[in-house]
PDB file of C-alpha atoms in Angstrom:
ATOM      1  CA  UNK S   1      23.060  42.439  23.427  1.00 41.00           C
ATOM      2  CA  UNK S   2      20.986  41.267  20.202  1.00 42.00           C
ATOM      3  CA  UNK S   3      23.765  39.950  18.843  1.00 43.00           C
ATOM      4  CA  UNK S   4      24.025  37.280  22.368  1.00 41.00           C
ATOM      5  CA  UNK S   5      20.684  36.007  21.397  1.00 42.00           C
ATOM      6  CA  UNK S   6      20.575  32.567  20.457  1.00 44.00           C
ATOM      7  CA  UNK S   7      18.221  31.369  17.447  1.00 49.00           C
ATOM      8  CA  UNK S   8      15.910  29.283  19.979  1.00 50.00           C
ATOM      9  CA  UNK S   9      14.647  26.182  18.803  1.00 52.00           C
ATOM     10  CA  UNK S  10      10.489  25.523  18.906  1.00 55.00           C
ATOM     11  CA  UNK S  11       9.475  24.321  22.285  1.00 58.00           C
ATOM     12  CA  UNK S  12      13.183  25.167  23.951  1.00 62.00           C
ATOM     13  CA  UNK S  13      13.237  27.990  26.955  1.00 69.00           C
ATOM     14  CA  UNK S  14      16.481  29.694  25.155  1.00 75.00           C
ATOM     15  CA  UNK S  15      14.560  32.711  23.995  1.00 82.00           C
ATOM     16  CA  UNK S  16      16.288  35.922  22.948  1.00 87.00           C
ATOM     17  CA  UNK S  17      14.970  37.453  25.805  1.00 88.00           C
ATOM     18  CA  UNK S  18      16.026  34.243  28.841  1.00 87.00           C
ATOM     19  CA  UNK S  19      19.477  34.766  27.258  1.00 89.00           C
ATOM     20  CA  UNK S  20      19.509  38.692  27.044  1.00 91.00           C
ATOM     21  CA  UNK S  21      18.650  37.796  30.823  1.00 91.00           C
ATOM     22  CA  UNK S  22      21.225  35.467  31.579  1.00 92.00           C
ATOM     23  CA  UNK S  23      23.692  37.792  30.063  1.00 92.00           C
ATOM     24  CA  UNK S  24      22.675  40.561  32.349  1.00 93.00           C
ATOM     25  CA  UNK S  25      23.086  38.694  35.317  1.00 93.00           C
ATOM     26  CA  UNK S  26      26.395  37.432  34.508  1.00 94.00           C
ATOM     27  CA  UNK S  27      27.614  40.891  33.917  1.00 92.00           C
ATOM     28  CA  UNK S  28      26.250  41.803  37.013  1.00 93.00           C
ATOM     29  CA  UNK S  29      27.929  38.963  39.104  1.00 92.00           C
ATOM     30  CA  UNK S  30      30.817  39.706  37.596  1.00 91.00           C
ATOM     31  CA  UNK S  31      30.740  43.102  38.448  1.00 90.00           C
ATOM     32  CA  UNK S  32      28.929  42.565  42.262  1.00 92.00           C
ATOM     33  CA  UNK S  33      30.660  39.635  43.028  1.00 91.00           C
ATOM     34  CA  UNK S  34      33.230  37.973  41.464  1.00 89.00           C
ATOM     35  CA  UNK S  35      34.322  36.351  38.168  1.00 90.00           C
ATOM     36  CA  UNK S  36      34.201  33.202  40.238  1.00 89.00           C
ATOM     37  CA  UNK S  37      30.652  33.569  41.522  1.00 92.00           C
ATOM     38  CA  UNK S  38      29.623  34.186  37.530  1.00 93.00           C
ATOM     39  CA  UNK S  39      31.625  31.000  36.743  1.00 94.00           C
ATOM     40  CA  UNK S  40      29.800  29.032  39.162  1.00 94.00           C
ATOM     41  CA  UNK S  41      26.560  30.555  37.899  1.00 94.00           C
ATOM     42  CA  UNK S  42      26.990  29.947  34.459  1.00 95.00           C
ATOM     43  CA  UNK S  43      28.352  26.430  35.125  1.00 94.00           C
ATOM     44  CA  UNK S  44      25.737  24.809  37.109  1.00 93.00           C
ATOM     45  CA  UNK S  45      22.805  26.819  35.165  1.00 92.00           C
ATOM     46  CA  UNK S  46      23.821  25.541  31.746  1.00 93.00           C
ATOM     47  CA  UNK S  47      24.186  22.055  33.211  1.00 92.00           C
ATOM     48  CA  UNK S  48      20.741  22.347  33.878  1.00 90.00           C
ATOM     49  CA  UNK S  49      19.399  23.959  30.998  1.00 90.00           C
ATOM     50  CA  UNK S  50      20.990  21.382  28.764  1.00 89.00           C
ATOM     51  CA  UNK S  51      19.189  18.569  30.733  1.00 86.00           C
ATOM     52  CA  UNK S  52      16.442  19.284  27.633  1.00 86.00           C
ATOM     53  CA  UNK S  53      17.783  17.732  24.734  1.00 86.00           C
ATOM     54  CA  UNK S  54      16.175  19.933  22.685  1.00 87.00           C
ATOM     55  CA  UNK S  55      18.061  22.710  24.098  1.00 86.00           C
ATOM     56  CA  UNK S  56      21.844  21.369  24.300  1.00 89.00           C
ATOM     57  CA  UNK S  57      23.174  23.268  21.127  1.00 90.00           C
ATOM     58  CA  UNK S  58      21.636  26.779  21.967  1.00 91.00           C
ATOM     59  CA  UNK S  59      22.676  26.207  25.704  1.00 92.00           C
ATOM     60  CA  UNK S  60      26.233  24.857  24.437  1.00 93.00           C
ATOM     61  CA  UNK S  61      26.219  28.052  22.573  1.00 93.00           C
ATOM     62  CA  UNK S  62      24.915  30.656  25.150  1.00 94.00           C
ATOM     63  CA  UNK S  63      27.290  29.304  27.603  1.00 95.00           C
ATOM     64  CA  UNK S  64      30.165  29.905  25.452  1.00 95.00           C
ATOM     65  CA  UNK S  65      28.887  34.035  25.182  1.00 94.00           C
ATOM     66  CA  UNK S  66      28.276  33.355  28.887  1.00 94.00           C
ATOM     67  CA  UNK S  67      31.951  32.542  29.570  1.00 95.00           C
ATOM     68  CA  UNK S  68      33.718  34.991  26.943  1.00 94.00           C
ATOM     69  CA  UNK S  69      31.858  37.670  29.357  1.00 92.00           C
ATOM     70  CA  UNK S  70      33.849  36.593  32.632  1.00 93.00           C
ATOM     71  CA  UNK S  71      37.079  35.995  30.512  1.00 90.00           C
ATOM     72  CA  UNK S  72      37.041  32.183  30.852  1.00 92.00           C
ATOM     73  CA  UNK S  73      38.097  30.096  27.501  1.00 90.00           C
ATOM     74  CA  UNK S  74      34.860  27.447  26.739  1.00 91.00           C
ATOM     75  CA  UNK S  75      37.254  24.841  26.637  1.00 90.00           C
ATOM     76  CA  UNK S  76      39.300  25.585  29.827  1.00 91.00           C
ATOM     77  CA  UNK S  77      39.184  23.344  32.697  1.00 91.00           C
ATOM     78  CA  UNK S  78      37.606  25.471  34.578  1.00 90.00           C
ATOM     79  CA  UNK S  79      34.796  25.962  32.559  1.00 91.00           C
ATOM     80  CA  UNK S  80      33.656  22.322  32.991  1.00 91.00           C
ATOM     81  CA  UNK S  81      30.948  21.178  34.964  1.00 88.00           C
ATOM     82  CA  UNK S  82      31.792  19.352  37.929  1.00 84.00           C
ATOM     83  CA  UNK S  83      28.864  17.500  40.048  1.00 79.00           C
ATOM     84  CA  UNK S  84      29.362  19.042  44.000  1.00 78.00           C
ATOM     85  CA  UNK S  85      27.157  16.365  45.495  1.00 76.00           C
ATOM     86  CA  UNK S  86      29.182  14.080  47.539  1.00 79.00           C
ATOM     87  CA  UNK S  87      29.482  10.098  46.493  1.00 81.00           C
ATOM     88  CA  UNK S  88      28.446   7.185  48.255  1.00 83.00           C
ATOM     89  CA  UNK S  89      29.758   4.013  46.842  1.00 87.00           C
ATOM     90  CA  UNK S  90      28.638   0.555  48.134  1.00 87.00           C
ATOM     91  CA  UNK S  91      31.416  -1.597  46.910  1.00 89.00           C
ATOM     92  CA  UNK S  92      30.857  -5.471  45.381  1.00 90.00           C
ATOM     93  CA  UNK S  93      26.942  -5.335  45.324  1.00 89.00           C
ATOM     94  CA  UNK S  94      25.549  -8.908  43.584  1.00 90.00           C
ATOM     95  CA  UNK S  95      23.232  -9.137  41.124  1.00 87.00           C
ATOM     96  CA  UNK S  96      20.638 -11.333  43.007  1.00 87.00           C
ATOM     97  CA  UNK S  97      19.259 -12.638  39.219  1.00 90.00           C
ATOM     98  CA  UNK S  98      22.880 -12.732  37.314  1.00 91.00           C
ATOM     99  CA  UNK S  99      25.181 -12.772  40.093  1.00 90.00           C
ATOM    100  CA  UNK S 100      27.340  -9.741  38.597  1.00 90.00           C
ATOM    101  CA  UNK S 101      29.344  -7.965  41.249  1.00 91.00           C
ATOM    102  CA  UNK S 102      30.206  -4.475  41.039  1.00 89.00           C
ATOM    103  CA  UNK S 103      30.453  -1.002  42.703  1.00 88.00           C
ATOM    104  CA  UNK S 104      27.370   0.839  42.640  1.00 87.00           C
ATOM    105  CA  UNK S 105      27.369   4.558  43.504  1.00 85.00           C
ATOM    106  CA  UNK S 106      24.136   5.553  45.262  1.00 81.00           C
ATOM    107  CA  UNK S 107      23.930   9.432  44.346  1.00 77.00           C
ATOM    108  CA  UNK S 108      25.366   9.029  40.675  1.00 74.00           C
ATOM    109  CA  UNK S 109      24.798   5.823  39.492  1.00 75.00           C
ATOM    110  CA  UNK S 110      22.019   6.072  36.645  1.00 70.00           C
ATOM    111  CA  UNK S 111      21.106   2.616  36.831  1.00 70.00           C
ATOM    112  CA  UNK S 112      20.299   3.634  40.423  1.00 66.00           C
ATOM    113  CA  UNK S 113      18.477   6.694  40.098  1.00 59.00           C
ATOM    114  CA  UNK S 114      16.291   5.013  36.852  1.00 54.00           C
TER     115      UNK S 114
END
């Protein structure tokens, strides 16, 4: 289990001992549950965690330990995060100050959520 721990980076919450618990409760899904349960664990939680930027390259790295533990290649498809909130698009909206037209997506649109 030492050797899971990722080198965390000052002021980042990837600490040898978050990941030596992350680790434990992937095993344990896998185990409990199912390899898919773990995969949907490890999914949405690193998405989250790497919502710090100063975390993305220990998360990017702890999720790839994450997934070698449920069998599941880093790179597979399955491995990728996919956003399971539906999407509400409001097609043509006009700029009321440049007149620019365009679909705006009300749950994912960043412009939007600014």
């Amino acid at each position: 289990a030492a050797e899971a721990a990722a080198t965390a980076a000052p002021g980042t919450l990837m600490t040898t001992a978050f990941v030596q618990e992350l680790m434990r409760l992937v095993h344990a899904m896998r185990d409990e549950l199912s390899q898919h349960d773990a995969l949907q664990f490890v999914k949405t939680t690193c998405h989250v965690l790497a919502l710090d930027e100063r975390s993305r390259d220990d998360v990017a790295k702890v999720k790839a330990k994450l997934l070698r533990l449920i069998d599941v290649g880093e790179y597979s498809r399955q491995a990728q995060f996919v956003n399971p909130s539906r999407s509400y698009t409001l097609p043509d909206v006009t700029c009321s100050y440049c007149f620019e037209s365009r679909d705006v997506d009300l749950l994912r649109d960043e412009d939007v959520m600014a």
